[in-house]
Coordinates of C-alpha atoms and ligand atoms in Angstrom, one line a residue:
M107 CA 24.1 12.5 7.4
P108 CA 25.9 10.9 5.0
P109 CA 27.2 13.3 1.9
Y110 CA 24.9 11.2 -1.0
S111 CA 22.4 8.8 -1.4
M112 CA 21.8 5.1 -2.5
S113 CA 19.7 3.8 -4.8
P114 CA 18.2 0.9 -4.0
T115 CA 20.4 -1.2 -6.6
G116 CA 23.4 0.5 -4.8
E117 CA 24.4 3.6 -7.1
E118 CA 25.5 6.3 -5.0
F119 CA 24.4 10.4 -5.5
R120 CA 25.9 13.4 -4.1
L121 CA 24.1 15.1 -2.4
P122 CA 23.5 19.1 -4.0
G123 CA 25.4 21.5 -2.5
E124 CA 24.3 25.7 -1.9
E125 CA 26.0 26.3 -5.2
D126 CA 23.8 23.6 -7.1
Y127 CA 20.7 25.4 -6.5
S128 CA 21.4 28.6 -8.1
K129 CA 22.2 26.4 -11.1
E130 CA 19.5 24.2 -11.1
F131 CA 17.0 26.8 -10.9
E132 CA 18.4 28.8 -13.5
R133 CA 18.1 25.3 -15.1
L134 CA 14.5 25.2 -14.5
K135 CA 13.4 28.8 -15.5
G136 CA 15.4 27.5 -18.9
A137 CA 12.7 25.5 -19.6
V138 CA 9.8 26.9 -18.3
A139 CA 10.6 29.8 -20.8
S140 CA 10.7 27.6 -23.8
Q141 CA 7.9 25.2 -22.8
R142 CA 5.1 28.3 -21.8
A143 CA 6.5 29.7 -25.3
L144 CA 4.9 25.9 -26.8
G145 CA 2.0 26.8 -24.5
R146 CA 1.9 24.5 -21.6
E147 CA 0.5 24.8 -18.5
I148 CA 3.2 24.6 -16.0
V149 CA 2.4 21.7 -13.3
L150 CA 5.1 20.8 -10.3
V151 CA 3.9 17.6 -8.8
M152 CA 5.4 17.9 -4.6
G153 CA 6.5 13.8 -3.8
L154 CA 8.1 11.8 -5.7
G155 CA 6.4 8.9 -4.0
F156 CA 4.2 6.2 -4.8
V157 CA 1.4 7.9 -6.2
G158 CA 3.5 11.5 -7.1
A159 CA 6.2 9.6 -10.1
V160 CA 3.0 7.9 -12.0
M161 CA 1.1 11.3 -11.6
A162 CA 3.5 12.9 -12.6
A163 CA 4.3 11.3 -15.7
V164 CA 0.5 11.0 -16.3
V165 CA 0.0 14.6 -16.2
A166 CA 3.1 15.1 -18.8
D167 CA 1.7 12.6 -21.0
A168 CA -1.5 14.8 -21.6
T169 CA -2.0 15.9 -25.4
D170 CA -4.5 18.5 -26.5
R171 CA -7.1 16.8 -29.5
K172 CA -4.8 17.0 -31.9
G173 CA -2.3 15.1 -30.0
N174 CA 0.1 18.1 -28.8
P175 CA 1.7 17.9 -25.1
T176 CA -0.3 20.5 -22.9
K177 CA 1.9 20.3 -19.2
F178 CA 5.7 20.6 -18.9
V179 CA 5.6 18.6 -15.6
I180 CA 8.0 19.1 -12.4
G181 CA 8.7 16.2 -10.2
M182 CA 9.6 17.9 -6.8
Q183 CA 11.4 14.8 -4.3
R184 CA 13.4 16.7 -1.2
P185 CA 17.3 15.8 -1.5
S186 CA 17.1 13.8 2.0
A187 CA 20.0 11.3 1.9
R188 CA 17.1 9.0 1.9
S189 CA 14.9 9.6 -1.3
F190 CA 17.4 12.3 -3.4
W191 CA 18.7 9.6 -5.7
K192 CA 14.7 9.4 -7.5
I193 CA 15.5 12.7 -8.8
P194 CA 18.9 11.6 -10.8
L195 CA 17.5 8.6 -11.6
F196 CA 14.1 10.3 -12.4
N197 CA 15.9 12.6 -14.8
R198 CA 17.0 9.8 -16.8
G199 CA 13.6 8.4 -17.5
I200 CA 13.8 5.6 -15.0
S201 CA 11.1 5.2 -12.7
P202 CA 12.1 5.6 -8.9
V203 CA 9.2 2.6 -8.0
S204 CA 8.8 -0.5 -9.3
S205 CA 6.2 -1.7 -10.4
E206 CA 4.3 -4.9 -12.5
D207 CA 2.4 -3.0 -14.7
P208 CA 5.0 -2.4 -17.8
E209 CA 3.5 0.9 -18.4
V210 CA 5.2 2.4 -15.5
P211 CA 8.4 2.5 -16.8
L212 CA 7.5 2.6 -20.3
L213 CA 5.2 6.2 -19.8
I214 CA 8.0 7.7 -17.5
D215 CA 10.9 6.9 -20.1
R216 CA 8.7 8.5 -23.0
C217 CA 8.0 11.9 -21.2
V218 CA 11.2 11.9 -19.8
N219 CA 13.1 11.2 -23.4
E220 CA 10.8 11.7 -26.2
K221 CA 8.2 14.1 -25.5
K222 CA 10.3 16.4 -22.8
T223 CA 7.3 17.1 -21.0
L224 CA 8.9 16.0 -17.2
V225 CA 11.8 16.8 -14.9
A226 CA 12.6 16.1 -12.0
T227 CA 14.2 18.3 -9.2
F228 CA 15.4 19.2 -6.0
T229 CA 14.9 23.3 -5.7
Y230 CA 11.6 24.8 -3.6
D231 CA 12.2 27.6 -6.1
A232 CA 10.6 25.5 -8.9
L233 CA 7.4 26.0 -6.7
K234 CA 8.6 30.2 -8.6
L235 CA 7.2 28.4 -11.8
A236 CA 4.2 26.3 -10.8
D237 CA 0.4 26.8 -12.8
V238 CA -0.8 24.2 -10.7
V239 CA 1.0 22.3 -7.8
V240 CA -0.3 18.5 -7.2
V241 CA 1.1 17.5 -3.5
D242 CA 1.5 14.0 -3.4
V243 CA 3.3 13.8 -0.1
Q244 CA 2.5 11.2 2.9
C245 CA 0.5 11.9 5.8
D246 CA 1.0 9.0 8.1
Y247 CA -1.0 7.9 10.8
L248 CA 0.7 6.6 13.8
K249 CA -0.2 3.8 16.1
E250 CA 1.4 3.5 19.4
A251 CA -0.1 -0.3 20.1
L252 CA -1.2 -3.1 18.3
G253 CA -4.7 -3.7 17.9
N254 CA -5.9 -0.3 19.4
V255 CA -6.4 2.1 16.0
G256 CA -7.4 5.0 18.9
D257 CA -4.6 5.4 20.2
G258 CA -2.2 7.0 17.9
R259 CA -2.4 10.0 15.9
A260 CA -1.9 11.7 11.9
D261 CA 1.7 12.3 11.8
M262 CA 1.3 15.5 9.9
D263 CA 5.0 17.0 9.7
A264 CA 5.4 16.3 5.9
L265 CA 1.9 17.1 4.9
E266 CA 2.5 20.5 6.8
E267 CA 6.1 21.7 6.3
S268 CA 5.2 20.9 2.1
L269 CA 2.0 23.4 2.4
E270 CA 4.4 26.2 4.3
I271 CA 7.2 25.6 2.1
I272 CA 4.1 26.2 -1.0
G273 CA 3.1 29.3 0.8
Q274 CA 6.8 30.9 0.8
H275 CA 6.9 30.2 -3.0
I276 CA 4.2 29.8 -5.3
D277 CA 2.1 32.6 -7.4
A278 CA -1.2 34.0 -5.9
E279 CA -2.9 32.7 -8.8
A280 CA -1.3 29.3 -8.7
L281 CA -4.3 26.5 -8.0
V282 CA -2.7 23.6 -5.5
L283 CA -4.0 20.4 -5.4
I284 CA -3.5 18.4 -2.5
E285 CA -4.1 14.4 -3.9
T286 CA -2.7 13.1 -0.3
T287 CA -5.6 11.3 2.1
V288 CA -6.0 13.5 4.6
A289 CA -7.4 13.7 8.3
P290 CA -10.8 15.4 6.8
G291 CA -10.8 18.4 7.3
T292 CA -7.3 19.1 7.0
T293 CA -7.3 21.4 3.2
E294 CA -9.6 24.1 5.1
Q295 CA -8.1 23.6 8.5
V296 CA -5.0 23.1 8.2
A297 CA -3.5 23.7 4.0
Y298 CA -5.7 26.9 4.1
P299 CA -4.5 28.8 7.0
I300 CA -0.7 27.5 6.8
I301 CA -1.6 28.9 3.1
K302 CA -2.7 32.5 4.0
K303 CA -0.7 32.8 6.9
M304 CA 2.8 33.0 4.4
F305 CA 0.7 34.6 1.4
R306 CA 0.3 37.5 4.4
R307 CA 4.0 38.1 4.8
R308 CA 5.1 38.2 1.3
G309 CA 2.3 41.1 1.3
I310 CA -0.5 38.7 -1.1
K311 CA -3.9 39.7 -0.8
A312 CA -5.8 36.8 -2.6
D313 CA -6.7 33.6 -1.4
P314 CA -4.6 30.7 -1.6
L315 CA -6.7 28.4 -4.6
L316 CA -6.8 24.9 -2.6
A317 CA -8.3 22.0 -3.9
H318 CA -8.6 18.0 -2.9
S319 CA -8.9 14.8 -5.3
F320 CA -7.6 11.8 -3.5
E321 CA -5.9 8.8 -5.7
R322 CA -7.3 5.4 -5.5
V323 CA -4.5 4.1 -7.4
M324 CA -3.9 0.1 -6.8
P325 CA -0.8 -1.7 -6.8
G326 CA -0.3 -4.1 -9.7
K327 CA -0.7 -4.1 -14.0
N328 CA -3.1 -1.7 -14.0
Y329 CA -1.2 1.3 -12.4
V330 CA -1.1 3.5 -15.2
S331 CA -4.8 2.8 -15.7
S332 CA -6.0 3.2 -12.6
I333 CA -4.6 6.6 -11.6
R334 CA -5.7 8.2 -15.3
D335 CA -8.8 5.8 -16.3
F336 CA -10.6 6.3 -13.0
W337 CA -13.4 7.7 -11.8
R338 CA -11.9 11.0 -9.8
V339 CA -14.1 13.1 -6.5
C340 CA -13.0 16.8 -5.7
S341 CA -13.6 19.8 -4.2
G342 CA -12.2 23.5 -4.0
V343 CA -11.9 25.8 -1.0
N344 CA -14.0 28.5 -3.4
E345 CA -16.0 28.3 -6.3
Q346 CA -12.4 29.6 -8.9
A347 CA -10.6 26.9 -6.9
R348 CA -13.3 24.5 -7.8
E349 CA -13.4 24.9 -11.9
R350 CA -9.8 25.2 -11.7
V351 CA -9.4 21.5 -10.3
V352 CA -12.3 20.4 -12.4
K353 CA -10.2 22.0 -15.7
F354 CA -7.2 20.4 -14.5
L355 CA -8.7 17.2 -13.9
N356 CA -10.4 16.8 -17.0
E357 CA -7.3 17.5 -19.3
V358 CA -5.7 14.6 -17.6
I359 CA -7.7 12.0 -16.8
H360 CA -10.0 10.4 -19.2
T361 CA -13.0 12.0 -17.5
E362 CA -15.1 11.5 -20.5
K363 CA -15.4 7.5 -20.0
F364 CA -14.6 8.2 -15.7
P365 CA -16.7 11.4 -14.9
L366 CA -15.9 13.4 -12.4
T367 CA -17.6 14.1 -9.3
V368 CA -17.5 17.4 -8.0
L369 CA -18.9 18.4 -4.4
D370 CA -19.3 21.1 -2.7
R371 CA -16.4 21.0 0.3
P372 CA -12.8 19.3 0.3
I373 CA -13.9 18.1 3.9
E374 CA -16.9 16.1 1.9
S375 CA -13.8 14.8 -1.2
E376 CA -11.4 13.9 2.3
T377 CA -14.2 12.3 4.0
A378 CA -15.1 10.3 0.5
K379 CA -11.7 8.8 0.6
I380 CA -11.9 8.2 4.5
V381 CA -15.4 6.0 4.0
E382 CA -14.9 4.4 1.1
N383 CA -11.3 2.7 2.5
S384 CA -13.2 2.3 6.1
F385 CA -16.0 0.2 4.4
R386 CA -13.3 -1.7 2.7
A387 CA -11.9 -2.6 5.6
T388 CA -15.1 -3.3 7.8
M389 CA -16.2 -5.4 5.4
L390 CA -12.6 -7.7 5.3
A391 CA -12.5 -7.9 9.3
F392 CA -16.6 -8.7 9.4
L393 CA -15.5 -12.1 8.1
D394 CA -12.3 -12.1 10.9
E395 CA -14.9 -14.0 13.3
W396 CA -17.0 -16.0 10.6
S397 CA -13.7 -17.7 9.7
V398 CA -12.8 -18.3 13.2
F399 CA -16.4 -19.4 13.6
A400 CA -15.7 -21.9 10.6
E401 CA -12.4 -23.4 11.7
R402 CA -14.1 -24.6 15.1
N403 CA -17.4 -26.1 13.3
G404 CA -16.1 -28.3 10.6
V405 CA -17.0 -25.3 7.7
D406 CA -14.9 -24.9 5.1
L407 CA -15.5 -20.5 4.6
I408 CA -14.0 -20.5 1.3
K409 CA -17.0 -22.7 -0.4
V410 CA -19.4 -20.0 2.0
I411 CA -18.5 -17.4 0.8
N412 CA -18.6 -18.9 -3.0
A413 CA -22.2 -19.8 -1.9
V414 CA -23.0 -16.3 -1.1
K415 CA -21.5 -14.3 -3.8
V416 CA -24.1 -16.3 -5.9
R417 CA -26.3 -13.4 -5.0
P418 CA -25.9 -10.5 -6.9
T419 CA -26.3 -8.1 -3.9
H420 CA -23.8 -9.9 -2.1
S421 CA -20.8 -10.2 -4.7
N422 CA -18.5 -8.4 -3.5
I423 CA -18.0 -10.1 -0.4
I424 CA -14.3 -11.3 -0.2
F425 CA -12.8 -13.2 1.7
P426 CA -10.4 -11.7 4.6
G427 CA -6.3 -12.8 4.1
P428 CA -3.9 -13.4 7.0
G429 CA -4.7 -9.8 7.7
I430 CA -5.6 -6.9 5.1
G431 CA -2.0 -4.5 4.2
G432 CA -0.9 -1.6 2.0
Y433 CA -0.8 1.7 2.5
C434 CA -4.4 3.0 2.7
L435 CA -7.0 0.3 4.9
P436 CA -4.6 0.1 7.6
K437 CA -4.7 3.9 8.4
D438 CA -7.1 6.1 6.6
G439 CA -9.8 5.0 9.3
G440 CA -7.5 6.3 12.0
L441 CA -7.2 9.6 10.3
G442 CA -10.8 9.9 10.5
L443 CA -11.4 9.1 14.2
W444 CA -8.5 11.7 15.2
A445 CA -9.8 14.4 13.2
Y446 CA -13.1 14.2 14.8
R447 CA -11.6 14.8 17.9
H448 CA -8.3 17.1 17.1
I449 CA -9.6 18.7 13.9
H450 CA -12.6 19.6 14.8
G451 CA -12.4 19.7 18.6
F452 CA -15.2 16.5 19.5
E453 CA -14.9 14.9 22.8
D454 CA -17.5 12.0 22.4
D455 CA -16.9 9.0 21.0
I456 CA -18.9 8.4 18.3
F457 CA -16.6 5.7 16.0
K458 CA -17.5 1.8 17.0
I459 CA -17.5 -0.2 13.9
T460 CA -14.3 1.8 11.9
P461 CA -11.4 1.6 14.7
L462 CA -13.0 -2.1 15.6
A463 CA -12.8 -3.3 11.8
I464 CA -9.1 -2.0 11.7
N465 CA -8.0 -3.1 14.8
I466 CA -9.0 -6.9 14.2
N467 CA -7.1 -6.4 10.8
D468 CA -4.7 -5.1 12.4
T469 CA -4.1 -8.1 14.3
R470 CA -5.7 -10.8 11.5
A471 CA -2.0 -12.1 11.0
L472 CA -1.5 -12.7 15.1
H473 CA -3.7 -16.3 14.2
V474 CA -1.7 -18.0 12.1
A475 CA 0.8 -18.3 14.2
Q476 CA -1.7 -20.0 16.6
L477 CA -2.5 -22.7 13.0
T478 CA 1.0 -22.7 12.6
R479 CA 2.3 -23.8 16.6
D480 CA -0.7 -26.8 16.3
A481 CA 0.0 -28.1 13.2
L482 CA 3.6 -28.5 14.3
R483 CA 2.4 -30.0 17.8
N484 CA 0.1 -32.1 15.4
M485 CA 3.2 -33.5 14.1
G486 CA 5.1 -34.1 17.4
R487 CA 7.6 -31.0 16.5
P488 CA 8.4 -28.0 18.5
I489 CA 8.0 -24.6 17.4
A490 CA 10.9 -23.5 19.1
S491 CA 13.9 -24.0 16.5
A492 CA 11.2 -24.6 13.6
E493 CA 12.5 -24.1 10.4
I494 CA 9.2 -22.2 8.6
L495 CA 9.0 -21.1 5.2
V496 CA 6.7 -17.9 3.9
L497 CA 5.5 -18.2 0.9
G498 CA 4.8 -14.3 0.1
A499 CA 5.8 -11.1 2.0
S500 CA 3.3 -8.7 0.0
Y501 CA 0.0 -7.6 1.5
R502 CA -2.0 -8.8 -2.1
E503 CA -1.3 -11.5 -5.1
D504 CA 0.8 -10.5 -7.7
V505 CA 2.7 -7.4 -6.5
G506 CA 5.7 -6.5 -4.3
D507 CA 4.3 -4.2 -2.0
T508 CA 5.4 -5.3 1.3
R509 CA 3.4 -2.4 3.5
Y510 CA 2.1 -3.8 6.3
S511 CA 2.0 -7.2 5.0
G512 CA -0.2 -9.4 6.9
S513 CA 3.3 -11.8 5.9
E514 CA 5.4 -9.8 8.3
L515 CA 3.3 -10.0 11.4
I516 CA 3.2 -13.7 10.6
V517 CA 6.8 -14.0 11.0
R518 CA 7.1 -11.4 13.5
R519 CA 5.2 -13.0 16.4
L520 CA 6.9 -17.0 14.7
T521 CA 10.4 -15.3 15.5
E522 CA 9.1 -13.9 18.7
M523 CA 7.4 -17.6 19.5
G524 CA 11.7 -19.2 18.8
G525 CA 10.9 -20.2 15.1
E526 CA 13.7 -19.9 12.2
L527 CA 11.5 -18.0 9.5
R528 CA 12.6 -18.0 5.5
V529 CA 10.7 -16.7 3.1
H530 CA 9.8 -16.9 -0.8
D531 CA 8.5 -13.7 -2.6
P532 CA 9.3 -14.0 -7.0
Y533 CA 7.8 -10.3 -6.4
V534 CA 10.0 -8.8 -3.3
L535 CA 13.9 -8.3 -3.7
H536 CA 14.9 -7.0 -0.3
W537 CA 12.5 -6.8 2.6
W538 CA 13.5 -3.4 3.7
E539 CA 11.0 -3.1 7.2
F540 CA 13.6 -6.7 7.8
E541 CA 16.9 -5.3 6.5
K542 CA 16.1 -1.9 7.7
Q543 CA 13.9 -2.5 10.9
D544 CA 15.3 -0.4 12.5
E545 CA 14.8 3.2 10.2
Y546 CA 12.2 1.8 7.7
P547 CA 9.3 2.7 7.2
A548 CA 10.8 5.0 9.6
S549 CA 11.8 4.6 13.1
S550 CA 8.9 5.0 14.9
H551 CA 6.3 3.1 12.7
G552 CA 7.6 -0.6 12.5
L553 CA 5.5 -3.3 14.1
K554 CA 9.2 -4.4 15.6
R555 CA 8.7 -2.7 18.2
F556 CA 5.5 -4.5 19.4
F557 CA 7.7 -7.8 19.6
R558 CA 10.5 -9.3 21.8
G559 CA 13.5 -10.6 19.8
Q560 CA 13.1 -9.6 17.0
E561 CA 16.9 -8.3 16.1
R562 CA 17.7 -11.2 14.2
L563 CA 15.0 -10.2 11.2
K564 CA 17.7 -7.7 9.7
D565 CA 19.5 -10.7 8.4
L566 CA 16.3 -11.9 7.1
R567 CA 16.3 -12.2 3.2
I568 CA 14.0 -13.4 0.6
E569 CA 14.4 -16.5 -1.1
Q570 CA 14.1 -16.2 -4.7
D571 CA 14.7 -20.0 -5.4
L572 CA 11.3 -22.1 -4.0
K573 CA 13.0 -25.5 -4.3
K574 CA 15.7 -23.9 -2.4
A575 CA 13.0 -22.5 0.1
L576 CA 11.2 -25.6 0.6
H577 CA 14.4 -27.8 1.4
G578 CA 13.9 -28.9 5.6
T579 CA 11.5 -27.2 6.3
D580 CA 9.3 -28.1 9.5
A581 CA 6.0 -26.1 8.1
V582 CA 5.0 -24.1 5.1
I583 CA 2.8 -21.0 5.5
L584 CA 1.1 -20.1 2.1
A585 CA 0.3 -16.8 3.2
V586 CA -0.2 -15.0 -0.1
R587 CA -2.3 -15.4 -3.7
H588 CA 0.7 -14.5 -6.1
K589 CA 0.3 -17.5 -9.3
H590 CA 3.2 -19.4 -7.9
Y591 CA 1.2 -20.8 -5.5
L592 CA -2.3 -21.8 -6.6
N593 CA -1.2 -24.3 -8.7
L594 CA 1.7 -26.3 -6.3
D595 CA 1.8 -30.2 -6.5
P596 CA 1.9 -31.4 -3.3
E597 CA 3.8 -34.7 -4.4
E598 CA 6.2 -32.3 -5.3
V599 CA 6.4 -29.7 -2.4
V600 CA 7.3 -32.6 0.1
K601 CA 9.7 -34.5 -2.5
N602 CA 11.5 -30.7 -2.2
V603 CA 10.6 -30.5 1.7
G604 CA 12.1 -34.2 1.7
G605 CA 9.7 -35.3 3.8
P606 CA 6.0 -34.7 4.9
T607 CA 5.8 -31.2 6.7
A608 CA 2.8 -28.3 8.2
V609 CA 0.8 -26.6 5.5
I610 CA -1.0 -23.7 6.6
D611 CA -3.1 -22.2 3.8
C612 CA -3.9 -18.5 4.9
F613 CA -6.1 -17.2 1.4
G614 CA -8.0 -20.5 0.7
I615 CA -5.3 -21.3 -2.2
L616 CA -5.6 -25.3 -1.5
D617 CA -8.7 -27.1 -3.3
D618 CA -9.8 -30.3 -1.3
E619 CA -7.9 -33.0 -3.5
A620 CA -4.7 -31.6 -2.7
I621 CA -5.4 -30.6 1.1
R622 CA -6.6 -35.0 0.9
R623 CA -2.8 -35.3 -0.8
Y624 CA -1.1 -33.2 1.5
F625 CA -3.1 -35.7 4.0
E626 CA -2.0 -38.8 2.3
L627 CA 2.1 -37.6 2.5
G628 CA 1.9 -37.4 5.8
C629 CA 1.7 -33.7 6.3
E630 CA -0.8 -31.4 8.6
V631 CA -2.5 -29.0 7.1
K632 CA -4.3 -25.9 8.4
G633 CA -6.1 -23.4 7.1
L634 CA -8.4 -20.1 8.2
G635 CA -11.3 -20.9 7.9
R636 CA -11.2 -23.7 6.7
G637 CA -12.4 -26.1 9.9
H638 CA -13.3 -28.3 6.7
V639 CA -9.5 -30.0 6.9
K640 CA -10.5 -31.5 9.6
R641 CA -12.7 -33.9 7.7
I642 CA -10.6 -34.7 5.5
K643 CA -7.8 -35.8 7.6
D644 CA -10.4 -38.2 9.5
E645 CA -11.2 -39.7 6.2
V646 CA -7.7 -40.2 5.1
R647 CA -6.3 -41.8 8.3
G648 CA -9.4 -43.6 8.5
T649 CA -10.5 -42.3 11.9
K650 CA -13.8 -42.1 11.4
N651 CA -16.4 -40.4 9.2
P652 CA -18.7 -38.0 8.8
S653 CA -21.5 -39.2 11.3
G654 CA -18.3 -40.9 13.6
S655 CA -18.0 -44.5 12.6
Q656 CA -14.9 -46.3 11.3
K657 CA -14.4 -45.3 7.7
V658 CA -12.4 -46.8 5.0
K659 CA -8.9 -45.2 3.8
G660 CA -8.9 -42.5 1.2
R661 CA -12.8 -42.7 0.4
R662 CA -13.9 -39.3 -1.0
Q663 CA -15.9 -37.3 1.0
E664 CA -18.2 -35.0 -1.1
T665 CA -17.5 -31.7 -0.7
Ligands
NAD131 N1 0.5 3.8 -2.5 C1 -0.8 3.9 -2.8 O1 -1.2 2.8 -3.0 C2 -1.8 4.7 -2.5 C3 -2.9 5.1 -2.6 C4 -4.1 5.4 -2.7 C5 -3.7 7.0 -2.3 N2 -2.4 7.3 -1.4 C6 -2.5 8.3 -0.4 O2 -1.3 9.2 -1.2 C7 -0.4 9.8 -1.1 C8 1.1 9.7 -0.8 O3 1.8 8.2 -0.7 P1 2.1 7.8 -1.4 O4 2.0 6.2 -1.6 O5 2.9 8.1 -2.6 O6 3.7 7.9 -0.7 P2 5.4 8.0 -0.6 O7 5.7 8.0 1.2 O8 5.9 6.8 -1.6 O9 5.8 9.2 -1.1 C9 5.6 10.8 -0.8 C10 6.7 10.9 -1.5 O10 6.9 12.8 -0.7 C11 8.2 13.2 -0.6 N3 8.4 14.3 0.3 C12 7.8 14.4 1.5 N4 8.0 15.6 2.4 C13 8.2 16.7 0.3 C14 8.8 18.0 0.9 N5 8.3 18.7 1.6 N6 9.0 18.1 -0.6 C15 9.2 17.5 -1.5 N7 8.8 15.9 -1.5 C16 8.4 15.6 -0.3 C17 8.9 11.7 0.1 O11 10.3 11.6 0.0 C18 8.3 10.8 -0.6 O12 9.3 10.7 -2.0 C19 -0.5 9.1 1.0 O13 -1.7 10.5 1.1 C20 -0.8 7.5 0.1 O14 -2.2 7.8 1.5 C21 -1.7 6.2 -1.4

């Protein structure tokens, strides 16, 4: 392990040595003593990742009715070479996570430098000082095969390790609030016994005060708001834990506008999170088969969805892009399946829809590679060695989050088929899933292992200049609905490419006029769920009209 940790901008930080721990604990004890004297509660947030970093700042920003801060927050992050850099940056008031929400850096800076209610540390001894411990470490789900979520397992190592450390250090009266998305049953059947055992070893007779309340945070421009100004569900292992978690959330979240839902048992709160995300994954997966139906039968699924949405009962039907990414939707249902067998001990196979939905979502992007192959073939260009540009690396529009994005699968499959890939994304500077593909998200998690011929992708770099990215491409894949791609002018695109290109629309980005212009300019167009492009092509090329007879070139068809 290197003796330093490097931040994404290349700054190196020496990892703490033995002698640093006692000094750090003394520093914290001093800070906590003066904060207690001000009547503030001490909250420790464990795990300064996407969720924990911002949750820590939201808690540190909490005030009473007179505007006085009520909490002092210690953000705790383990000092690994991979993550230690977050601590010194945080202590300067710099956010360790990049976000499109301008409130994230402002909030962290304000709490660290002005209000002085927020610090970060690496020492587990800090847990001894906490009244409340908020757990925001990861709990992953490892898939062993592409398109088979059932053949996987929950990876609880980081969470179990954290709980053990918590049990070794905390005060018996401290509330432990698990915010991590966990396999239903974890708080009572995994966390409680771990902490209880540690308590027993320490001669503590009291029951651990454990609670669960999941995060509904959404990456994007309302990141802070999605934590602070949003409805929460919570529960505790006993009456006292339930009362404490309700009090805590009432003090840090805007519950007067977004009331809490308090459930009887933690397994209900844990299940609510998994059901919520499985429901959404299922709705998205459901349209995959209709997307293929539309492509094969001259139907524009985008127009169909808009027609259906008019009905208020169906207004949240949404078109699935090239795969359903992000950290949560691809894994959360898997945690449910796994819990049924491995926490609750059932052998039968009750889950049909949830795994099917995740499997469909996990492989939907592969169809984009087929459309690209077919569009190139129609232009007489072999896919092997074709220059292919993917527009958008992230998993959803106008964010820079690339976790499990459909675009990653598109790049991997097309590379396997021999294509030369380039990528443009205005929100993403480094696509770590490729640049560090052997270690990110973790050596055993990456999607690389499901494809052949992936080695050269570690040299893939994100192009920021769209004109440069377009130059000389054989195919352009519109993979994400970033605002930069919604109104691209076909003439400009073809001019920048230097001639006709294949355009693959994965997200209903092109309207019929744009599709028509691309065909008129000699391009080929294909799209997920967009069967009507063939009709427009026939019209433009003058091959036939909708009734099958010869037709005047360029005549407009009503759509
Ligand atoms: N990111 C999202 O959009 C989102 C949305 C809703 C819910 N969640 C859930 O929130 C949880 C956290 O997700 P995240 O995105 O913040 O994960 P993350 O991987 O970004 O952060 C986890 C952090 O915990 C740290 N950590 C691990 N073990 C530790 C230990 N023993 N001591 C101290 N720190 C430790 C890691 O180093 C990392 O910094 C997950 O369960 C996730 O499913 C995430």
